[in-house]
């Protein structure tokens, strides 16, 4: 369903339009995700204060909300930013990091999901928790399930919320409740670097800024990240050099490499 | 006006004195700027709580205040730290990230500027906004203007505040309201890495700790960063490897390379 | 007292069990320490809100508390997390960054130490301050003393608190008040990268999750980091490339390299 031409076109549009992507994200990954956004050609900003998020969302082309390092004050900002984005037709993406691990996380995710995200991106445990299929106490922020185990949950969640739902893992799946796209790219080293899921979510934000078929936007971002991850892994000696090569690979990704490597269905 | 001997001398002094540089900066760049400060030989500390900033400023040799990820509680700490630095004759440097984008940012920058920074470092949009030349809504945290377009604004701002004002871009300019130094170093990859402007500001803090002609301090820091950026770009495959090589180049920068590359006027 | 076989066995156990390590740590190093934990095989999570730390500690195998970027709200979370860990028999590790530099830091460290950490890890200045041997105003967050100067202080602190106490420096020492282990590994480039002490503390957390002789756990973590640091320094051109190679070296560390390089006594 997803064509490599569509992925390349979306990446080219991100590079030419340089969308301003407003992130309210966790402390751990702010630097990586800003660099990943710059590497694909987007213009990242991290702005979190309740006193300014509404103003800032309005000048942005997309919003990314990630609940990795949460506090009630930040949840309030996330909710207001999501509401503002919705009202102004600015697509926003939710990353429900560690949902189910604590009541604060579950309450925040439930509250945010009602604000109409365009895309929800999580690992299998998170998406299953969100869909109410499991009452996970879980394994912290890393997934205990394979992504394929969450496709039904993702489909149900997409139908319920109207969002495109992406479950990332060895194979990534994106569904709008009807269609399901699968991306079989990436490399096991990606699980050895912190914030790779958060990076995926940030890139989905950049692509949603330029492509209003949000399933296509999310799948394109995941394909770009997965292919860049394979290129980087081919050059890396371990997770440290992988992280460096990943930014270089995102920055330098060309059509030929994308066509040769993308495994879409 | 600025000599390469003066730049080398300033760098050598930073390396030998290892000034303690107190940073109240944004979450995105704390790690990079700490590493850049260590790479030039300074001793960085990140301390933000209102309960301790005044004590901490007093044991520091310079203070860096950066409003990238702002909240009212942090503004209060920044204001108190700036006041304390001023009273104790400790030079402090202001980076007005994204000023003009929101009311919170503009109010914070206006409040801080009254606390007598020794140096203000921004991109062209930020410096023009500060100087009241434009009522920018702007482009988030990245600049929409070339640096040369802000030299008059910088000069006016320097006269009004008594600070040395640095506008960074393809060419960097520093002025104290009378003199204008220009540094034509750097590389376009620097715009593809997050927090390069914040790194410039942090290094200005380290140099201001050892050189009380603040125009010379700021210009020296920018020359060192620009030359190191060129060296790093010559070794890099993209923004990921650039960032790594930049720290190595700052750490290893020798007189010969500085003399060969610095383009000062 | 510490055998290289014991170190290898502890590392192998971390790799196979992948303990969930809950970190309440400073903004500067969250990304590095998460990556270092992943590189040795642990599963890191950064969770700080007072509303969720107690729940999160209970699903973790170890807790790391680091006071690098402090505020009273975070101290409250740290105290509750420490208490919860103690009650549930989950080992927790304290890093008293910059203790003595401000009253907030000293009060926080004194408060936390009463919560029964399994291990305390600091530089010589911090451990001496904690032990009440000096009333340090100090040198910010970097140590002004050699590690050997703090061994007596470490021993006294260990006796007083019941914790294993690690003093890191050119030689690292760990004591439980009776035994003293020494690790003579590492490289001077480690002092040119921010958060290397914090990384040491985080790794001690991972090892304490799988080894209840906390002196052995701490010494093993420091030996692994020191040997990986030597391997990385052999490949590095400066602090930027060092940081990258360090993660690769932690990830790829094999028995042969550990046996050849570890200098334990």
CSV table of C-alpha atoms in Angstrom, one decimal, chain A residues 54-213:
chain,number,residue,atom,x,y,z
A,54,UNK,CA,-0.3,27.6,23.1
A,55,UNK,CA,1.4,30.5,21.4
A,56,UNK,CA,4.2,28.3,20.2
A,57,UNK,CA,1.9,25.6,18.8
A,58,UNK,CA,0.2,28.2,16.6
A,59,UNK,CA,3.5,29.1,14.8
A,60,UNK,CA,4.4,25.4,14.3
A,61,UNK,CA,3.6,23.0,11.5
A,62,UNK,CA,3.4,19.9,13.8
A,63,UNK,CA,3.4,19.1,17.5
A,64,UNK,CA,5.1,16.0,19.2
A,65,UNK,CA,4.0,15.0,22.7
A,66,UNK,CA,6.0,12.4,24.6
A,67,UNK,CA,5.3,11.4,28.2
A,68,UNK,CA,8.7,9.9,28.9
A,69,UNK,CA,9.7,12.1,31.9
A,70,UNK,CA,6.4,13.2,33.2
A,71,UNK,CA,5.1,15.6,35.9
A,72,UNK,CA,1.7,17.1,36.4
A,73,UNK,CA,2.8,20.5,35.2
A,74,UNK,CA,4.0,19.1,32.0
A,75,UNK,CA,0.8,17.1,31.5
A,76,UNK,CA,-1.1,20.4,31.8
A,77,UNK,CA,1.1,21.9,29.0
A,78,UNK,CA,0.7,18.8,26.9
A,79,UNK,CA,-3.1,18.9,27.1
A,80,UNK,CA,-3.2,22.6,26.3
A,81,UNK,CA,-0.8,22.2,23.4
A,82,UNK,CA,-2.8,19.2,22.0
A,83,UNK,CA,-6.1,21.1,22.3
A,84,UNK,CA,-4.6,24.2,20.6
A,85,UNK,CA,-3.1,22.1,17.8
A,86,UNK,CA,-6.5,20.4,17.2
A,87,UNK,CA,-8.4,23.6,17.1
A,88,UNK,CA,-5.9,25.1,14.6
A,89,UNK,CA,-5.6,22.0,12.4
A,90,UNK,CA,-2.0,21.4,13.3
A,91,UNK,CA,-1.3,17.6,13.4
A,92,UNK,CA,0.0,16.3,16.6
A,93,UNK,CA,1.6,13.0,17.5
A,94,UNK,CA,1.5,11.2,20.9
A,95,UNK,CA,4.2,8.9,22.3
A,96,UNK,CA,2.7,7.2,25.4
A,97,UNK,CA,6.1,6.2,26.9
A,98,UNK,CA,5.7,3.6,29.7
A,99,UNK,CA,1.9,3.9,29.8
A,100,UNK,CA,0.6,1.3,32.2
A,101,UNK,CA,3.7,1.4,34.4
A,102,UNK,CA,2.2,4.0,36.8
A,103,UNK,CA,-1.2,5.6,37.4
A,104,UNK,CA,0.2,9.1,36.4
A,105,UNK,CA,1.3,7.7,33.0
A,106,UNK,CA,-2.0,6.0,32.4
A,107,UNK,CA,-4.1,9.0,33.4
A,108,UNK,CA,-2.0,11.3,31.3
A,109,UNK,CA,-2.2,9.1,28.2
A,110,UNK,CA,-5.9,8.7,28.6
A,111,UNK,CA,-6.4,12.4,29.0
A,112,UNK,CA,-4.2,13.2,26.0
A,113,UNK,CA,-5.8,10.7,23.7
A,114,UNK,CA,-9.1,12.5,24.0
A,115,UNK,CA,-7.3,15.6,22.5
A,116,UNK,CA,-7.4,14.0,19.0
A,117,UNK,CA,-3.8,13.1,18.1
A,118,UNK,CA,-3.2,12.6,14.4
A,119,UNK,CA,-0.9,9.7,15.1
A,120,UNK,CA,-0.1,7.6,18.2
A,121,UNK,CA,3.3,5.8,18.1
A,122,UNK,CA,4.3,3.2,20.7
A,123,UNK,CA,5.8,-0.2,21.2
A,124,UNK,CA,3.6,-3.3,21.5
A,125,UNK,CA,3.2,-3.1,25.2
A,126,UNK,CA,2.2,0.5,25.1
A,127,UNK,CA,-0.3,0.1,22.3
A,128,UNK,CA,-1.8,-2.9,23.9
A,129,UNK,CA,-2.1,-1.0,27.2
A,130,UNK,CA,-3.7,1.9,25.4
A,131,UNK,CA,-6.2,-0.3,23.7
A,132,UNK,CA,-7.2,-1.7,27.0
A,133,UNK,CA,-6.2,-5.2,26.0
A,134,UNK,CA,-3.8,-5.7,28.9
A,135,UNK,CA,-3.5,-4.2,32.3
A,136,UNK,CA,0.2,-4.1,32.0
A,137,UNK,CA,2.4,-3.4,35.0
A,138,UNK,CA,5.1,-4.2,32.6
A,139,UNK,CA,8.8,-3.9,32.0
A,140,UNK,CA,9.4,-0.1,32.5
A,141,UNK,CA,9.8,1.7,29.2
A,142,UNK,CA,11.0,-1.3,27.1
A,143,UNK,CA,8.5,-3.5,25.4
A,144,UNK,CA,7.8,-7.1,26.5
A,145,UNK,CA,5.8,-7.9,23.4
A,146,UNK,CA,6.6,-8.3,19.7
A,147,UNK,CA,5.0,-5.7,17.5
A,148,UNK,CA,2.8,-8.3,15.6
A,149,UNK,CA,1.1,-9.1,18.8
A,150,UNK,CA,-0.3,-5.6,18.9
A,151,UNK,CA,-1.7,-5.2,15.4
A,152,UNK,CA,-5.2,-6.0,16.5
A,153,UNK,CA,-4.9,-3.6,19.4
A,154,UNK,CA,-3.6,-0.9,17.1
A,155,UNK,CA,-6.5,-1.4,14.7
A,156,UNK,CA,-9.0,-1.1,17.5
A,157,UNK,CA,-7.2,1.9,19.0
A,158,UNK,CA,-7.2,3.6,15.6
A,159,UNK,CA,-10.9,3.0,15.1
A,160,UNK,CA,-11.7,4.3,18.6
A,161,UNK,CA,-9.6,7.4,18.4
A,162,UNK,CA,-9.5,8.3,14.7
A,163,UNK,CA,-5.7,8.5,14.9
A,164,UNK,CA,-3.3,6.5,12.7
A,165,UNK,CA,-1.6,4.1,15.2
A,166,UNK,CA,2.0,2.9,14.7
A,167,UNK,CA,3.4,-0.1,16.6
A,168,UNK,CA,7.2,-0.3,16.2
A,169,UNK,CA,9.3,-3.4,16.7
A,170,UNK,CA,11.2,-5.8,14.5
A,171,UNK,CA,8.5,-5.0,12.0
A,172,UNK,CA,6.7,-1.7,12.3
A,173,UNK,CA,3.0,-1.6,11.6
A,174,UNK,CA,0.8,1.4,11.0
A,175,UNK,CA,-2.9,1.3,10.7
A,176,UNK,CA,-5.8,3.8,10.4
A,177,UNK,CA,-8.2,1.1,11.5
A,178,UNK,CA,-8.8,-0.2,8.0
A,179,UNK,CA,-5.5,-0.2,6.1
A,180,UNK,CA,-2.3,-1.7,7.7
A,181,UNK,CA,1.1,-0.8,6.4
A,182,UNK,CA,4.1,-2.9,7.4
A,183,UNK,CA,7.8,-1.7,7.3
A,184,UNK,CA,10.3,-4.5,7.7
A,185,UNK,CA,13.4,-2.3,8.1
A,186,UNK,CA,15.7,-1.5,11.0
A,187,UNK,CA,18.4,-3.3,12.9
A,188,UNK,CA,18.8,-4.8,16.4
A,189,UNK,CA,21.3,-2.1,17.4
A,190,UNK,CA,18.4,0.3,17.5
A,191,UNK,CA,17.3,-1.3,20.7
A,192,UNK,CA,20.7,-0.6,22.3
A,193,UNK,CA,20.4,3.2,22.0
A,194,UNK,CA,18.1,5.2,24.2
A,195,UNK,CA,15.3,7.1,22.7
A,196,UNK,CA,15.1,5.3,19.3
A,197,UNK,CA,11.3,5.0,19.7
A,198,UNK,CA,11.1,8.7,20.7
A,199,UNK,CA,13.2,9.5,17.6
A,200,UNK,CA,10.7,7.6,15.5
A,201,UNK,CA,7.8,9.6,17.0
A,202,UNK,CA,9.6,12.9,16.4
A,203,UNK,CA,10.2,12.0,12.7
A,204,UNK,CA,6.5,11.1,12.4
A,205,UNK,CA,5.8,14.6,13.5
A,206,UNK,CA,8.0,16.1,10.8
A,207,UNK,CA,6.3,13.9,8.1
A,208,UNK,CA,2.8,14.6,9.4
A,209,UNK,CA,3.6,18.3,9.0
A,210,UNK,CA,3.8,17.8,5.2
A,211,UNK,CA,1.6,14.8,4.5
A,212,UNK,CA,-2.0,14.8,5.6
A,213,UNK,CA,-2.6,11.1,5.0
